Each structure stands twice: as C-alpha cells, then as structure tokens.
mmCIF file of C-alpha atoms in Angstrom:
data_model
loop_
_atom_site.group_PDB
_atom_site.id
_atom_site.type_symbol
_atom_site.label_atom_id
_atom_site.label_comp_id
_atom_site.label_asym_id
_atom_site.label_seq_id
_atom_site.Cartn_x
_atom_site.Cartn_y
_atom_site.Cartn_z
ATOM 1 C CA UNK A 206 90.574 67.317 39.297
ATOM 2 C CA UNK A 207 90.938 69.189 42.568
ATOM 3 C CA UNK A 208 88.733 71.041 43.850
ATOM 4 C CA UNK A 209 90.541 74.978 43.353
ATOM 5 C CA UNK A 210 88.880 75.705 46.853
ATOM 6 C CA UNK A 211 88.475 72.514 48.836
ATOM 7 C CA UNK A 212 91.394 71.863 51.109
ATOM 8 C CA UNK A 213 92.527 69.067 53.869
ATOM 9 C CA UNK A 214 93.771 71.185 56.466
ATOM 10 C CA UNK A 215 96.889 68.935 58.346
ATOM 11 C CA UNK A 216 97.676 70.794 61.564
ATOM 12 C CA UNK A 217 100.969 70.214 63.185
ATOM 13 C CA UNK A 218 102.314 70.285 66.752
ATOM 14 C CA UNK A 219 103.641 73.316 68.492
ATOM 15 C CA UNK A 220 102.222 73.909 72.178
ATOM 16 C CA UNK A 221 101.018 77.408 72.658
ATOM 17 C CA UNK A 222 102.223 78.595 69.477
ATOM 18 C CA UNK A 223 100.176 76.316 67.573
ATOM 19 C CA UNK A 224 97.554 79.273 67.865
ATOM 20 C CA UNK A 225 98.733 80.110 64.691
ATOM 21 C CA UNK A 226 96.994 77.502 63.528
ATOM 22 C CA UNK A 227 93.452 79.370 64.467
ATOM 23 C CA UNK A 228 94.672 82.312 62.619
ATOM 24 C CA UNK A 229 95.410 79.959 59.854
ATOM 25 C CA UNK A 230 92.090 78.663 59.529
ATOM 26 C CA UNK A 231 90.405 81.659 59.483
ATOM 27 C CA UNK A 232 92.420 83.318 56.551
ATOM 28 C CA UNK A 233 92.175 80.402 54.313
ATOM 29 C CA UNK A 234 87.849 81.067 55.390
ATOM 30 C CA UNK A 235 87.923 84.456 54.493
ATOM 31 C CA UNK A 236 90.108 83.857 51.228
ATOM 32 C CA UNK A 237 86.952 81.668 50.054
ATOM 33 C CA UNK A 238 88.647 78.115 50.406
ATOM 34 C CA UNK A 239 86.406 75.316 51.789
ATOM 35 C CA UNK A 240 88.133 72.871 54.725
ATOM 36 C CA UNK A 241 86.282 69.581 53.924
ATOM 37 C CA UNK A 242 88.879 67.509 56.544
ATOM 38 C CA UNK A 243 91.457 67.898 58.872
ATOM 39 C CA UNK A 244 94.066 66.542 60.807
ATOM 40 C CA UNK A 245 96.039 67.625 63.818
ATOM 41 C CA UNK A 246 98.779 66.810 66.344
ATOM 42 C CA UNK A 247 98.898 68.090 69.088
ATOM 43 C CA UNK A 248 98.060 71.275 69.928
ATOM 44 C CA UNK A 249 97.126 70.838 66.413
ATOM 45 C CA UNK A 250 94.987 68.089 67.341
ATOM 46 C CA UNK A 251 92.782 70.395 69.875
ATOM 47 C CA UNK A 252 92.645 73.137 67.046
ATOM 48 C CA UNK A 253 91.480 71.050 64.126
ATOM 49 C CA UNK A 254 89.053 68.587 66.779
ATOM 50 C CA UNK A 255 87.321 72.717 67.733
ATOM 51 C CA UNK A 256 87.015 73.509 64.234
ATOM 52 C CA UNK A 257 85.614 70.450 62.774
ATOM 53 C CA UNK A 258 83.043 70.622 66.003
ATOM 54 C CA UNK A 259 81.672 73.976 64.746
ATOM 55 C CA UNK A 260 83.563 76.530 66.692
ATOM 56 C CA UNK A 261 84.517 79.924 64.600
ATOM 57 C CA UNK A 262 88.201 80.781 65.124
ATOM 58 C CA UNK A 263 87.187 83.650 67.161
ATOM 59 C CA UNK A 264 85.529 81.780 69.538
ATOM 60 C CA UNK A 265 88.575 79.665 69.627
ATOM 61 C CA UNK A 266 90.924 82.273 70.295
ATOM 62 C CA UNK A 267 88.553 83.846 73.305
ATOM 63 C CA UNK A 268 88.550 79.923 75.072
ATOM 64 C CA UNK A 269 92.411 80.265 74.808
ATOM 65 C CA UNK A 270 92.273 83.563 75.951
ATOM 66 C CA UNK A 271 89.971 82.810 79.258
ATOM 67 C CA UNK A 272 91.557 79.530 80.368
ATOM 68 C CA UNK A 273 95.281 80.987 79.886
ATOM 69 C CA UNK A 274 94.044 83.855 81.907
ATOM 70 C CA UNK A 275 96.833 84.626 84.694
ATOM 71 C CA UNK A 276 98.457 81.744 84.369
ATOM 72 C CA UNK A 277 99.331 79.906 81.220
ATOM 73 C CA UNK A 278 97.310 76.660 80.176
ATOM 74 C CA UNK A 279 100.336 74.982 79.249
ATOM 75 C CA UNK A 280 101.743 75.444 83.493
ATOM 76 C CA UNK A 281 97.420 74.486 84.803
ATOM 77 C CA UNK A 282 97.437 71.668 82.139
ATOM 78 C CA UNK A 283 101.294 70.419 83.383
ATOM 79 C CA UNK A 284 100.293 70.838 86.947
ATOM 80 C CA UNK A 285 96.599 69.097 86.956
ATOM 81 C CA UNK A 286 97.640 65.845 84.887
ATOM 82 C CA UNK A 287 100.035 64.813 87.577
ATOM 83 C CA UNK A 288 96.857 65.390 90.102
ATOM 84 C CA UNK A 289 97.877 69.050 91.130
ATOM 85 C CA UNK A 290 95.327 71.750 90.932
ATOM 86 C CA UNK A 291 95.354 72.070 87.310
ATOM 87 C CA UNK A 292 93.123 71.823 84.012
ATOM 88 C CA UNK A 293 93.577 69.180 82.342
ATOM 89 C CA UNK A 294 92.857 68.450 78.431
ATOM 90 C CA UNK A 295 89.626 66.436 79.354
ATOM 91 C CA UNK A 296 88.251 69.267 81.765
ATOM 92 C CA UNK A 297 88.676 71.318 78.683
ATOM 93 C CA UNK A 298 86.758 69.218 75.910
ATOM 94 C CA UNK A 299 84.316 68.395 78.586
ATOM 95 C CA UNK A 300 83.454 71.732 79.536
ATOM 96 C CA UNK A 301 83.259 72.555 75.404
ATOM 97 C CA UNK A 302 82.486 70.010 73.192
ATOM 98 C CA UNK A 303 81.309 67.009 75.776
ATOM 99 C CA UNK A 304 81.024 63.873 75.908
ATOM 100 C CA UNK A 305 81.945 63.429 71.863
ATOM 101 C CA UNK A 306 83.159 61.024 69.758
ATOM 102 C CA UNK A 307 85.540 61.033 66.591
ATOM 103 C CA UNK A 308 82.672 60.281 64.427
ATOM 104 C CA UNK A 309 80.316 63.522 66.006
ATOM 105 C CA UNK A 310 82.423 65.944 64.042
ATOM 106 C CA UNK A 311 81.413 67.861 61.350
ATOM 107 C CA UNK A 312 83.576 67.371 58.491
ATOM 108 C CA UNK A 313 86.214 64.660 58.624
ATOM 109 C CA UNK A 314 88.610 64.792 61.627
ATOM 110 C CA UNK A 315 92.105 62.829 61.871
ATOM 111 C CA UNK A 316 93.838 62.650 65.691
ATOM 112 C CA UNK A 317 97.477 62.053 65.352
ATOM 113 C CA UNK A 318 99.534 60.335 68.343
ATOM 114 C CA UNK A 319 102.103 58.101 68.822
ATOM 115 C CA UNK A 320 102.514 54.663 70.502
ATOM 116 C CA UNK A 321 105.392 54.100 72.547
ATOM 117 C CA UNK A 322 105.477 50.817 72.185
ATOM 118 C CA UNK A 323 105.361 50.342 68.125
ATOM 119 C CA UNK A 324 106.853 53.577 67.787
ATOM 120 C CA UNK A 325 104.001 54.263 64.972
ATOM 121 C CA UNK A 326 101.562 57.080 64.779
ATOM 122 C CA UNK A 327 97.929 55.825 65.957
ATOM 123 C CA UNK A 328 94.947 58.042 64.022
ATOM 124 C CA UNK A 329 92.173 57.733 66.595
ATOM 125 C CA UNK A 330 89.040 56.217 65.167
ATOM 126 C CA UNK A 331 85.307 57.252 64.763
ATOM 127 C CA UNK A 332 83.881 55.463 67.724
ATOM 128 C CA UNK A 333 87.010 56.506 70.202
ATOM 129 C CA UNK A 334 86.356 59.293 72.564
ATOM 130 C CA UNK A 335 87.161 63.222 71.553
ATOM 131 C CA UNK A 336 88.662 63.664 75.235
ATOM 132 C CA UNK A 337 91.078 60.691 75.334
ATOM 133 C CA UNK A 338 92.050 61.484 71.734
ATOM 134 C CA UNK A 339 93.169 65.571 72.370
ATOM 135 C CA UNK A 340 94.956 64.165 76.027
ATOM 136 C CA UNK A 341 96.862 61.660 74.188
ATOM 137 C CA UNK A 342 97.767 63.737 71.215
ATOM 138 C CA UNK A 343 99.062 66.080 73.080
ATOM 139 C CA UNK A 344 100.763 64.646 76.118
ATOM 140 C CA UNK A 345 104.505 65.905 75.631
ATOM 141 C CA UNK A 346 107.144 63.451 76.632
ATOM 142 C CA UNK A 347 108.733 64.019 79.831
ATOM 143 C CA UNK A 348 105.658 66.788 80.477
ATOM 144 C CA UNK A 349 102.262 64.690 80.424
ATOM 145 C CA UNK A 350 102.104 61.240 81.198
ATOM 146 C CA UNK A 351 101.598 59.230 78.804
ATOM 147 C CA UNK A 352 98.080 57.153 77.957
ATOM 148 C CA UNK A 353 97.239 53.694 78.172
ATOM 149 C CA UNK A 354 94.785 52.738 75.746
ATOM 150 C CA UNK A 355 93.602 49.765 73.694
ATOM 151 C CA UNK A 356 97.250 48.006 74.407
ATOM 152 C CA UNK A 357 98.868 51.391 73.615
ATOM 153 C CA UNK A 358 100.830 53.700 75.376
ATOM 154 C CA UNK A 359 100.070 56.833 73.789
ATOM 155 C CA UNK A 360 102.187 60.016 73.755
ATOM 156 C CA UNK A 361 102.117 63.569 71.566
ATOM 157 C CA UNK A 362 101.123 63.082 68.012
ATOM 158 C CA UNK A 363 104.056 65.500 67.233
ATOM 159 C CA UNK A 364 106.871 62.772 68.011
ATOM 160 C CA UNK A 365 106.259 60.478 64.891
ATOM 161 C CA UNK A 366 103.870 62.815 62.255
ATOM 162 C CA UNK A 367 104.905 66.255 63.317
ATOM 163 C CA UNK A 368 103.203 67.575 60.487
ATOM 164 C CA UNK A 369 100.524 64.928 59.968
ATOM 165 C CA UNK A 370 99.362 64.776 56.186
ATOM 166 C CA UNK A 371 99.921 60.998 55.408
ATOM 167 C CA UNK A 372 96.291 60.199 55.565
ATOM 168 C CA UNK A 373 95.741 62.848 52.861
ATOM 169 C CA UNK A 374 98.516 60.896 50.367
ATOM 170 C CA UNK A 375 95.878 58.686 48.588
ATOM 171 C CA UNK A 376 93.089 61.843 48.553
ATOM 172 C CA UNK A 377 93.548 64.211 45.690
ATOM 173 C CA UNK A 378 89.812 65.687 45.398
ATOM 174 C CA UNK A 379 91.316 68.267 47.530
ATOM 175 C CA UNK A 380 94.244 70.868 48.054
ATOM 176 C CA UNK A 381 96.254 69.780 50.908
ATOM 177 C CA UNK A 382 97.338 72.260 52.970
ATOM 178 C CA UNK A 383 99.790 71.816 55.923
ATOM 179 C CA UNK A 384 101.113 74.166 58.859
ATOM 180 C CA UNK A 385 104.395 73.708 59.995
ATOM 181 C CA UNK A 386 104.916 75.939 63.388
ATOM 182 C CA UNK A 387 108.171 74.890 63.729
ATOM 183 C CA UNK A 388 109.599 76.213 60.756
ATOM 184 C CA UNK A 389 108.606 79.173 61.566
ATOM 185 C CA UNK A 390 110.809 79.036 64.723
ATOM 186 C CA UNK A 391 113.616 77.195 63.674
ATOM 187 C CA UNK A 392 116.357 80.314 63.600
ATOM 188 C CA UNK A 393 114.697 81.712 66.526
ATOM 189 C CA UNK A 394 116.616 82.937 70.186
ATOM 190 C CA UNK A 395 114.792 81.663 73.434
ATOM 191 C CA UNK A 396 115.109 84.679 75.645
ATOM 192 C CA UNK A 397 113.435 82.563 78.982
ATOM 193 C CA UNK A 398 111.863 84.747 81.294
ATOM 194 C CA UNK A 399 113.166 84.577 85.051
ATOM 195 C CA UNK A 400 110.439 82.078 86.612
ATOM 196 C CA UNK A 401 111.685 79.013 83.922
ATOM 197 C CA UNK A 402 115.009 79.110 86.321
ATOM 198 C CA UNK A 403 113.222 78.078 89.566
ATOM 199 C CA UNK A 404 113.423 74.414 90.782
ATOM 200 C CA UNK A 405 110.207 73.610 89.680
ATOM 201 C CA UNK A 406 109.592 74.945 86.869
ATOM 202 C CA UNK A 407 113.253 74.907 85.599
ATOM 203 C CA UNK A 408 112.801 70.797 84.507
ATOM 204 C CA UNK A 409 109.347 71.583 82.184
ATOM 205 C CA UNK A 410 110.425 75.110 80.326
ATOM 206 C CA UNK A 411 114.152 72.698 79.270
ATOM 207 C CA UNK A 412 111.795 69.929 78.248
ATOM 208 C CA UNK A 413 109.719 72.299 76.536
ATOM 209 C CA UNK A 414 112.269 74.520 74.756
ATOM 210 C CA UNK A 415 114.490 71.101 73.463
ATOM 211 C CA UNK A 416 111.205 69.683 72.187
ATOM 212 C CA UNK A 417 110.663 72.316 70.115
ATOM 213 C CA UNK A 418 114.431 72.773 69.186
ATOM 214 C CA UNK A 419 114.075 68.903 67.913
ATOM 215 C CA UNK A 420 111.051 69.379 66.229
ATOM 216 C CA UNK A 421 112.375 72.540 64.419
ATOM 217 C CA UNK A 422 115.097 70.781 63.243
ATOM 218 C CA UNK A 423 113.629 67.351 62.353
ATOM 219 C CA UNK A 424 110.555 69.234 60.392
ATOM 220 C CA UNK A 425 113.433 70.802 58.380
ATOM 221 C CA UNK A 426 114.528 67.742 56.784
ATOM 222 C CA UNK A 427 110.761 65.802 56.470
ATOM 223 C CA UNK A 428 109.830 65.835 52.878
ATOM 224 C CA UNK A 429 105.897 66.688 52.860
ATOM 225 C CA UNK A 430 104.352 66.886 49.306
ATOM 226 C CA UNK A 431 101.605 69.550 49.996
ATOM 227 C CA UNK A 432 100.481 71.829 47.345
ATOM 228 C CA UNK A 433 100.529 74.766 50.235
ATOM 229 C CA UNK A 434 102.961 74.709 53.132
ATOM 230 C CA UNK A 435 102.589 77.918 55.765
ATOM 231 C CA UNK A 436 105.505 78.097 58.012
ATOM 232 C CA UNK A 437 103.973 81.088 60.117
ATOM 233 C CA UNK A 438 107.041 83.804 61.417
ATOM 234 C CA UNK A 439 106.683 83.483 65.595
ATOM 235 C CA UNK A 440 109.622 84.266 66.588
ATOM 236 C CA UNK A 441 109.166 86.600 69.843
ATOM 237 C CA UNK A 442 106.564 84.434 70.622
ATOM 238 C CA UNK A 443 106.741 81.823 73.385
ATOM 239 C CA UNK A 444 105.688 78.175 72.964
ATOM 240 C CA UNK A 445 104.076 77.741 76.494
ATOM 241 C CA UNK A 446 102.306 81.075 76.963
ATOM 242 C CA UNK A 447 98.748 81.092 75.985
ATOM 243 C CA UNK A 448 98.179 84.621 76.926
ATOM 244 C CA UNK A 449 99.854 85.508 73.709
ATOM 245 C CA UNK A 450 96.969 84.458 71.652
ATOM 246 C CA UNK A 451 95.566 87.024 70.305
ATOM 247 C CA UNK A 452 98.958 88.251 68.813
ATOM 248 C CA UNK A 453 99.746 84.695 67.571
ATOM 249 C CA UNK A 454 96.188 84.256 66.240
ATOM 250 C CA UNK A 455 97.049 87.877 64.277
ATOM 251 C CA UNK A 456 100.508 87.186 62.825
ATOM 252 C CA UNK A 457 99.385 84.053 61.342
ATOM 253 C CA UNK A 458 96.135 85.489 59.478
ATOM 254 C CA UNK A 459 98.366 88.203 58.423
ATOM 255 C CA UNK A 460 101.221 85.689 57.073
ATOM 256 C CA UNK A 461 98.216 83.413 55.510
ATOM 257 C CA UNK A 462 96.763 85.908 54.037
ATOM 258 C CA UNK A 463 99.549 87.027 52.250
ATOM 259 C CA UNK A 464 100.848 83.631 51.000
ATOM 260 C CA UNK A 465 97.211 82.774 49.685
ATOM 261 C CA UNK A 466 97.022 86.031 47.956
ATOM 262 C CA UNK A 467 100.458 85.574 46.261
ATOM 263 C CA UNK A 468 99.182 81.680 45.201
ATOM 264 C CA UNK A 469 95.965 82.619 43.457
ATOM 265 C CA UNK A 470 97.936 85.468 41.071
#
C-alpha cells in the first residue's frame, strides 16, 4: 500500500526554468506530502541534490537569485567551464554543500547523466562526489564540455532520462511524482532578446533554444507511468535567465498547488 503522502520526487531537465522545480517542492511541503527520495537531471539534478542536502526552497531560490545577479548563471557557468571568468557548477556546490558525497544526503538522492559512449543513462553512486555528479548532469551538449569519468564520457542527464523516474519503477511504497518542464513549454514562442544575435553569444542561445525545442517534443511522446505528472505553464519565461526566479519559483507553487488540491478531492 502506498504511502497517501510519501512521494519520490523525479526532477527533470530544463536549464533556468527548471526553477519550477523549487516551487514544486515546496507546494507538495506545504500540501502535507512527505519527499522520502529524489531524482534529478540536470538542472533537476542541482535542485533535487539542494533539497535532499537540507536546503528549504526559499533558500534555494535566494542562491539562484544572488549568483544570477547581473548576469545570468547559465552565461558565468558557459563562460567559466571553458576557463573564462565564470562560475562553474563545482564553485557552486563547493561554496554550498562542500566537499559531499552521494551517500551524505539526507533522504535518498538519484543523479541522472548520460554516457556518450554507451549512450545509457549513468545514476551516480553513493561514494561518487556531489560536485562531479551536478557538472556532469548538467553539462549541455555543444554548451559544457563534457566529463571524463570512470571510462565515461559524461554529458546532461536530460539527453537519455529527460524525466528520470526509472529507478522509481520497482518502488511502490511511495507516490511517484514527476516534473516535466518541457511540457510546459512545448507550444511556446521564443521571442530572443537582442544580445542572443551577437557573434558570441549567437552559437549558445541556438544551442540552447533547439535543446529545449527537442526535449519538448521528445518528452511529448515518452510514456512515464507516474501517479502525478506537473507540467508547470512557463511560457514567457526564458530557459537561460536565472534572474527570473522568483517568478518561476511562483508560477510553479501556484500551478502545484492547484493540481494537488484538485487530486486529493
């Protein structure tokens, strides 16, 4: 019998917009359900690997907020893994949560990314390092570089479990609960601001916006059996803008409340 209020919390991918995922997590909080694991790929990866280390989703939204500040995190992050005068991923989780493992977390915690070479997903283990987990999960193709580890070549946990539940299947003590950012974008229009057309930046924001275009419309055809899927409404919202958070965070505890309230009647 499941428990009516435990969930596994699977957190897709979704760059800046997987904020939602924050807002997420605290609505299912205050509607009384319990998260006893989660999974995440990602940008979904760095929100479920902050929860399940203890941090509120307020405090999550105000790290967003002060390292986006100015500039986005997605541009500091781009810049500073190819050696530039950015933050990277690891600068973050340093600066945060330290020098972690898997296995320090305090509830379950599932890293999705994908190896290059197999083409598989690769769910980081307990004894494997928080930092190299969140930079491989979310290294973007064609953005970050990818990772070599343990005879991998690790890239975005998005590009094979873009919503990553499958190491839920076999557990049914719990609801499983999934977020799926990209259907909540899938009929949107990109209206790019003026600096994506410059000859630097130009190559990342195309990258960026056909990513998501892809993942919008491969999501749309993966068959997840979840007892709760939350496709949060973003449209308006950019993908590579942290600065948005606080309105991201906000639209998706408004949407999650909603659909919660709606599934206990």
């Amino acid at each position: 019998m499941k428990g009516q209020r435990d969930v596994h919390l699977a957190l897709s991918s979704g760059s800046a917009l997987g904020l939602a995922h924050v807002g997420v997590i605290k609505a299912l909080l205050d509607s009384g359900y319990n998260i006893r694991a989660i999974s995440g790929s990602s940008m979904g990866a760095i929100a479920a690997t902050f929860f399940a280390f203890g941090f509120t989703p307020e405090e999550m939204v105000s790290i967003a907020q002060d390292t986006g500040n100015k500039i986005t995190l997605f541009l500091k992050a781009a810049i500073g893994s190819r050696g530039g005068p950015g933050i990277t991923v690891e600068s973050i989780v340093n600066k945060y949560i330290g020098n972690a493992s898997i296995k320090d977390a305090n509830i379950p915690l599932y890293v999705y990314s994908t190896d290059l070479i197999t083409g598989k997903p690769y769910i980081f283990q307990p004894d494997d390092k928080v930092d190299i987990a969140l930079k491989a999960s979310s290294a973007i193709p064609g953005i970050f570089p990818h990772v070599k580890y343990k005879n991998m070549l690790l890239v975005d946990g998005g590009v094979a479990s873009p919503v990553p539940t499958s190491i839920f299947h076999d557990k049914e003590d719990a609801l499983l609960v999934a977020v799926n950012i990209y259907g909540g974008i899938k009929d949107c229009t990109w209206n790019p601001p003026p600096f994506t057309m410059s000859p630097v930046l130009a190559p990342i924001f195309s990258s960026m916006r056909s990513y998501a275009i892809l993942m919008a419309n491969v999501t749309s055809y993966i068959t997840v059996h979840t007892d709760i899927m939350l496709t949060p409404p973003l449209c308006g919202f950019s993908s590579w803008d942290f600065t948005q958070a606080k309105q991201i965070f906000e639209t998706a505890y408004t949407y999650t409340l909603d659909i919660l309230s709606k599934q206990n009647k």
